[in-house]
CSV table of C-alpha atoms and ligand atoms in Angstrom, one decimal:
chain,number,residue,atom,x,y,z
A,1,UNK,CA,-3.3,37.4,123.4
A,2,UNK,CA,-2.1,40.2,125.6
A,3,UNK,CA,1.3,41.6,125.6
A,4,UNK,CA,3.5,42.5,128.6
A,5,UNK,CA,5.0,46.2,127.7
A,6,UNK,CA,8.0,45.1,128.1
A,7,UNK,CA,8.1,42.8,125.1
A,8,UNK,CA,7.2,45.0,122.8
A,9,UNK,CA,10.4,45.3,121.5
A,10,UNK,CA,10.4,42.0,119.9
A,11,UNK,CA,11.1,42.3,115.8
A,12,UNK,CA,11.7,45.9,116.3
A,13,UNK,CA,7.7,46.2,116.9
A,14,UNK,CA,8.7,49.5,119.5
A,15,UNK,CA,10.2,51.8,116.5
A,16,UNK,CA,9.1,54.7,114.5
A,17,UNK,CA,11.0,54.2,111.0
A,18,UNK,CA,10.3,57.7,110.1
A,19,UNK,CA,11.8,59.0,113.2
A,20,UNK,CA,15.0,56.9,112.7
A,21,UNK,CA,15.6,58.1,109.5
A,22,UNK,CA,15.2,62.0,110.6
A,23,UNK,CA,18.2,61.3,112.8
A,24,UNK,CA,20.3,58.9,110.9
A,25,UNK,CA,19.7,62.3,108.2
A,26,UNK,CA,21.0,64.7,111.1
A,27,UNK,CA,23.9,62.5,112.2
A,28,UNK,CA,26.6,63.9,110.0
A,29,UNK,CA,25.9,67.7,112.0
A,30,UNK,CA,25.2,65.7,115.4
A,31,UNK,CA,28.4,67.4,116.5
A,32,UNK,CA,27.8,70.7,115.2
A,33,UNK,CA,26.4,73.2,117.5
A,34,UNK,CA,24.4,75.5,115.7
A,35,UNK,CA,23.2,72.3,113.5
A,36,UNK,CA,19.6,70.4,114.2
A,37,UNK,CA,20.7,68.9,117.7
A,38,UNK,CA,21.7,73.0,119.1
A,39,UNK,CA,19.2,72.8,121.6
A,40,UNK,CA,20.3,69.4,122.4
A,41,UNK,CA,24.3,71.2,123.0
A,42,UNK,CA,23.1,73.7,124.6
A,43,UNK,CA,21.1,71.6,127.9
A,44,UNK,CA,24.4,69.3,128.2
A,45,UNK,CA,25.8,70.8,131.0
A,46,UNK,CA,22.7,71.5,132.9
A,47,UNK,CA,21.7,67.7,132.6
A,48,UNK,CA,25.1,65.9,133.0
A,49,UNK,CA,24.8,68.2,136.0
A,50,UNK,CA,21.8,67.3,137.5
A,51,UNK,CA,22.8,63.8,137.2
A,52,UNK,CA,26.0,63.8,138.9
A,53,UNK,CA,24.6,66.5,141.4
A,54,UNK,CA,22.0,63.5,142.3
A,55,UNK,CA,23.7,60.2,141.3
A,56,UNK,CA,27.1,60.7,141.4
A,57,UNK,CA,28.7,59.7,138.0
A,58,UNK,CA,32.8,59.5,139.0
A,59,UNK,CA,33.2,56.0,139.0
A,60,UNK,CA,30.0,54.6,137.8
A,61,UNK,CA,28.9,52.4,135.2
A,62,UNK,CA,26.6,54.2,133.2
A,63,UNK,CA,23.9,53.4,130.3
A,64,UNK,CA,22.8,55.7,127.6
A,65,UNK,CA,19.3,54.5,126.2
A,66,UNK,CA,18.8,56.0,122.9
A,67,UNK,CA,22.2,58.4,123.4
A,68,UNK,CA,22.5,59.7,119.3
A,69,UNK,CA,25.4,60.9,118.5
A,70,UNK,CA,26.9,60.8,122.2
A,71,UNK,CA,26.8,64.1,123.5
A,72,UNK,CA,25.5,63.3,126.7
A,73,UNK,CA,27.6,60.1,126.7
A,74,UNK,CA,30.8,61.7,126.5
A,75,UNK,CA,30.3,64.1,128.6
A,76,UNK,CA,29.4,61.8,131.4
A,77,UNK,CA,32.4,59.9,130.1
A,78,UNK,CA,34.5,63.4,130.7
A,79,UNK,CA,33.3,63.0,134.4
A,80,UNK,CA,34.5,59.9,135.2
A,81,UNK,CA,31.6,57.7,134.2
A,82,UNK,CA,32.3,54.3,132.5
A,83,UNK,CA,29.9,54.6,129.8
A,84,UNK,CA,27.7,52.5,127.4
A,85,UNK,CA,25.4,54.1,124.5
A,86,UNK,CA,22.7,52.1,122.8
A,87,UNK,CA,20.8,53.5,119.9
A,88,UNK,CA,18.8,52.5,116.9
A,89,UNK,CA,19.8,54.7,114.6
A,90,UNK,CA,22.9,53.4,112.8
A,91,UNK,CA,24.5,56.5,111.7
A,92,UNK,CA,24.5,58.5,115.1
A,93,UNK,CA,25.9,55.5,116.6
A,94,UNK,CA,28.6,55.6,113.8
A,95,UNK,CA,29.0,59.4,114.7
A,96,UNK,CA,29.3,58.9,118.1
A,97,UNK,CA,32.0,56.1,117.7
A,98,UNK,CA,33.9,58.3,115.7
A,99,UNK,CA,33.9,61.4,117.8
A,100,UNK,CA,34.7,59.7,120.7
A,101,UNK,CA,37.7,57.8,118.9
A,102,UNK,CA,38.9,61.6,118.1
A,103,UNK,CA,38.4,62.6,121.8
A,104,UNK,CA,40.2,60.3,122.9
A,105,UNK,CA,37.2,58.3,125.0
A,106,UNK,CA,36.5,54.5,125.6
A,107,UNK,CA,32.9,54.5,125.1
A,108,UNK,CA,31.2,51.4,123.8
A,109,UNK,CA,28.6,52.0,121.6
A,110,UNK,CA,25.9,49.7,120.3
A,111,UNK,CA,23.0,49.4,117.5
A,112,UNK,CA,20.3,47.9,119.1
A,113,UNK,CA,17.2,48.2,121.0
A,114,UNK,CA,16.4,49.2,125.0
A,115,UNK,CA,14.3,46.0,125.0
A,116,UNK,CA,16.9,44.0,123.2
A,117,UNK,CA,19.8,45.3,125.4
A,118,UNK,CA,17.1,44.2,128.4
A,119,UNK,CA,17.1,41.1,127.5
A,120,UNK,CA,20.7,40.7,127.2
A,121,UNK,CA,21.9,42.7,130.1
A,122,UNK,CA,19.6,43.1,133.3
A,123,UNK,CA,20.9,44.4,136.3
A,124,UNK,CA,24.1,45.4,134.6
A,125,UNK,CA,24.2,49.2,135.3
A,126,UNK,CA,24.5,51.5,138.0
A,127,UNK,CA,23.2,53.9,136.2
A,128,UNK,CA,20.7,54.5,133.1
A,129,UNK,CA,20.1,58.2,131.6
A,130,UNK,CA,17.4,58.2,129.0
A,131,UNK,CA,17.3,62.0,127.7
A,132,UNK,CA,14.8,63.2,125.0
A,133,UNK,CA,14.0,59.5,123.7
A,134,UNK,CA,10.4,58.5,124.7
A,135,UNK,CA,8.4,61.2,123.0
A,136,UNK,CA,9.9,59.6,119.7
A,137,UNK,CA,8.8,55.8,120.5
A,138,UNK,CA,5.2,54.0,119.9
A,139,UNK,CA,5.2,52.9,123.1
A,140,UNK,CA,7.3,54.2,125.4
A,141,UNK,CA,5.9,52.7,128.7
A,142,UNK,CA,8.3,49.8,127.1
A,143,UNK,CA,11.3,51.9,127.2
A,144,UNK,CA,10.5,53.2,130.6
A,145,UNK,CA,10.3,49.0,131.5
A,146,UNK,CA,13.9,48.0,129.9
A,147,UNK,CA,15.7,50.5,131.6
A,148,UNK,CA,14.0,49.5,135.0
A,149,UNK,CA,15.5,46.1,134.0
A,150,UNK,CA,18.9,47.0,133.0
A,151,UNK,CA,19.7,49.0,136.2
A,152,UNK,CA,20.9,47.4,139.3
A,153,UNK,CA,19.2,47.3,142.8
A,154,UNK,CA,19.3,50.5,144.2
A,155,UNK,CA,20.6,52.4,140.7
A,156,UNK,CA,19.4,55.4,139.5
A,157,UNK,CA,17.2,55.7,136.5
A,158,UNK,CA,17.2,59.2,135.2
A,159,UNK,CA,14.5,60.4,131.9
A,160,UNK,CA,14.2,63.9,130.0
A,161,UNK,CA,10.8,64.8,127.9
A,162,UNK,CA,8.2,67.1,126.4
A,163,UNK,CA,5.1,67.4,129.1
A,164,UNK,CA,1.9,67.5,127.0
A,165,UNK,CA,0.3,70.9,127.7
A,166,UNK,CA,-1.0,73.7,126.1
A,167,UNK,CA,2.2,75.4,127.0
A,168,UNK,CA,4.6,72.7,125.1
A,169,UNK,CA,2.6,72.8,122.2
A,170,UNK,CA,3.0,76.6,122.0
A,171,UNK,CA,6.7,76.4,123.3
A,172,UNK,CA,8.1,73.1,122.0
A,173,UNK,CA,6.6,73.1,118.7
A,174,UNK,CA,5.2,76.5,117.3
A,175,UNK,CA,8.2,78.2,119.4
A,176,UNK,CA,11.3,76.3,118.8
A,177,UNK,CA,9.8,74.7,115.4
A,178,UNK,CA,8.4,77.7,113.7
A,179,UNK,CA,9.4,80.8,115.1
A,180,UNK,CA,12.8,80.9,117.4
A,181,UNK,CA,13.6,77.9,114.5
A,182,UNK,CA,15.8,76.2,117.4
A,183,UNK,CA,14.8,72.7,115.9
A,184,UNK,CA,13.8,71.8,112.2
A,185,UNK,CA,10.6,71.4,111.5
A,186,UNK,CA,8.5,68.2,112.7
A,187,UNK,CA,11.3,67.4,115.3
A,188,UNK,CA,8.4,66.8,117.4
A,189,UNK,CA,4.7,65.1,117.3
A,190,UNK,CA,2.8,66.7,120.3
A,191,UNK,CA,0.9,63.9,120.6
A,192,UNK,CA,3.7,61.9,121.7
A,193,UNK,CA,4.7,63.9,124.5
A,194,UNK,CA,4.2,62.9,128.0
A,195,UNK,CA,2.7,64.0,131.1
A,196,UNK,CA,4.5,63.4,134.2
A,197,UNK,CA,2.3,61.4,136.4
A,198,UNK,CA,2.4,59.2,133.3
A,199,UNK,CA,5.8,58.6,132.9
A,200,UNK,CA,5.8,58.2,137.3
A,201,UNK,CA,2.9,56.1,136.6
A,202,UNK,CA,4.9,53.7,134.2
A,203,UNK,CA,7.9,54.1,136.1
A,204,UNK,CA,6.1,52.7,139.5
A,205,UNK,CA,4.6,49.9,137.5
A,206,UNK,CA,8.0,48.4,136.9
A,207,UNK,CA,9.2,48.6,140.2
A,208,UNK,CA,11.2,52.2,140.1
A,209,UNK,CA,10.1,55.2,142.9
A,210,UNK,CA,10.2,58.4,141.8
A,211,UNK,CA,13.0,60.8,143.5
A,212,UNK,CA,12.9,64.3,141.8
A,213,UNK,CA,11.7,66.2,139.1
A,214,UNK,CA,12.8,69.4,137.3
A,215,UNK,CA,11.7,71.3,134.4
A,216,UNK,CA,14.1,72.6,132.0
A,217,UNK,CA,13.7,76.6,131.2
A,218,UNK,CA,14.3,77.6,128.2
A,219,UNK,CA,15.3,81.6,127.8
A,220,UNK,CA,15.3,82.4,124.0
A,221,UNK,CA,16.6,85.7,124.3
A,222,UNK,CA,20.2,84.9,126.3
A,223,UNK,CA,19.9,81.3,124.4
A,224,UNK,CA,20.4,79.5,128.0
A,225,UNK,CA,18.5,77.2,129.9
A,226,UNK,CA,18.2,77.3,133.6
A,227,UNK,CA,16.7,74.0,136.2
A,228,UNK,CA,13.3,75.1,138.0
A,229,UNK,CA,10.2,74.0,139.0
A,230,UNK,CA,7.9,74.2,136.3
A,231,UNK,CA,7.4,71.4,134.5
A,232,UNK,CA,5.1,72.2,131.8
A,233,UNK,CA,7.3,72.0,128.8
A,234,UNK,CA,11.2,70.3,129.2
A,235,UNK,CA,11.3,68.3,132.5
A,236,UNK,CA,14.1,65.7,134.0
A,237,UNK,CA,12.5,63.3,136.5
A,238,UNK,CA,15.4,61.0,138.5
A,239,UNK,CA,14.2,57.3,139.9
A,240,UNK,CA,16.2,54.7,141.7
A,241,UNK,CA,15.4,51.0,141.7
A,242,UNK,CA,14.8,50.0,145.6
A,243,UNK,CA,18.1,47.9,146.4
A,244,UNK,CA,17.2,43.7,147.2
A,245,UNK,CA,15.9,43.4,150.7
A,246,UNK,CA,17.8,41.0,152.9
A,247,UNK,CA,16.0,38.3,152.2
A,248,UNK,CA,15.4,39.0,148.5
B,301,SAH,N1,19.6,61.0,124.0
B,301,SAH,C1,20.4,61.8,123.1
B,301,SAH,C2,19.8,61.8,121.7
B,301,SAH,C3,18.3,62.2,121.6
B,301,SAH,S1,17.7,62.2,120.0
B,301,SAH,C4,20.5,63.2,123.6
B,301,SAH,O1,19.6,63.6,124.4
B,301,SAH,O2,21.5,63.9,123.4
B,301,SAH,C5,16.7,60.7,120.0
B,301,SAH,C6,17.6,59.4,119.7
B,301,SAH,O3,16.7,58.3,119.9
B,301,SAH,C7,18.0,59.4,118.2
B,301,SAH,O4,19.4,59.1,118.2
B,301,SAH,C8,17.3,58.2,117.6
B,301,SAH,O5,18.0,57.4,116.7
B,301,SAH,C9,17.0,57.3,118.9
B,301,SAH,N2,15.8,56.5,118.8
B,301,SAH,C10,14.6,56.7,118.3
B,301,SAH,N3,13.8,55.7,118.5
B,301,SAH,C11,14.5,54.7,119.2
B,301,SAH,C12,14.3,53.4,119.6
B,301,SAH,N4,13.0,52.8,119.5
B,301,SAH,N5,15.2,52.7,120.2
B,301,SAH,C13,16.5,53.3,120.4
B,301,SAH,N6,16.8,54.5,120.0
B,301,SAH,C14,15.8,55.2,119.4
């Protein structure tokens, strides 16, 4: 029988053990910014930027598909945003609940799956960021379908990932993994990575329309990153949902 993508999620088909348990073994230095998630520290500000430079976030009700430890939660959170983070991973959920508790934030936090949360919320958000996620996922096309589902009509739908080129296999994993040592080794699978007329692709097929894209520069030498137009290794790509015609 053939499956819709979207359901793929049922039983926790749509999860990579292995890859849980290389975060849930990180999530104790998730907060630490020269630990494993650095590189994910150091692109915060740029991406909670672009998001509220394209969105808007004051105000909103936010989603964080697959949001770790919550750095990109809270600092949505700081900027006004009324946030939910969903994750699989049951330490950096238990991370994030605690850091936030010592910030100060209301966040709510929950274990459980995009799919799952699809099923149980649709419609509910104004927003959903999903930020270095897919490329970790058996089928991501799935993922990219539950968060076309729990945004509202006419919310935004923002994802981050690893383009699959020659250039992000010599950046993204010999680079950061073996040389610059930015990320342990085996953070990434090439394989898994995603080209961006894929992820448009899948995003179209579930009713969202591309916006904007943006690749994510990374400068090893001043350890920054900077938004431009190539998109060959780190890229952000923004989506809304069309809002219900009149008569819809
Ligand atoms: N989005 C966060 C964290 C990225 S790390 C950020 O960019 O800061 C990837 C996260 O995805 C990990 O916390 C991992 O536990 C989670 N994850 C991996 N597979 C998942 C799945 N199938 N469903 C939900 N979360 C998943």
């Amino acid at each position: 029988m053939s499956r819709a993508s979207g359901d793929s999620g049922h039983g926790g088909v749509n999860i990579d053990h292995r890859e849980i348990a290389r975060f849930e073994s990180q999530a104790d230095q998730w907060w630490n910014p020269e630990g494993p998630c650095r590189s994910l520290h150091d692109i915060n500000p740029l991406r909670a930027g672009y998001i509220a430079a394209r969105a808007g976030v004051a105000g909103k009700s936010l989603l964080d598909v697959g949001c770790g430890g919550g750095i990109l939660t809270e600092a949505l959170a700081r900027m006004g945003a009324k946030m939910t983070g969903i994750d699989m991973g049951e330490k950096p959920v238990d991370a994030a609940g605690r850091h936030a508790a010592a910030s100060g934030l209301t966040i709510r936090y929950e274990r459980t799956s995009p799919e799952e949360f699809a099923r149980q919320a649709p419609a509910s958000f104004d927003g959903v960021v999903c930020m270095e996620l897919l490329e970790h996922v058996p089928d991501p096309q799935a993922v990219v379908h539950a968060c076309s589902v729990l945004v509202r009509p006419g919310g935004d739908v923002f994802f981050s990932t690893l383009n699959k080129t020659l250039k992000s296999f010599v950046f993204a994993i010999l680079g950061a993994e073996y040389i610059l040592r930015l990320l342990p080794k085996h953070s990434h699978d090439w394989r898994r990575f995603i080209r961006p007329e894929d992820l448009s692709a899948w995003a179209r097929a579930s009713g969202l329309e591309p916006v904007h894209a943006v690749g994510l520069h990374y400068n090893p030498f001043r350890r920054t990153y900077a938004l431009g137009g190539d998109l060959h290794v780190n890229y952000m790509m923004h989506f809304k949902r069309p809002s219900a015609g009149p008569t819809a």
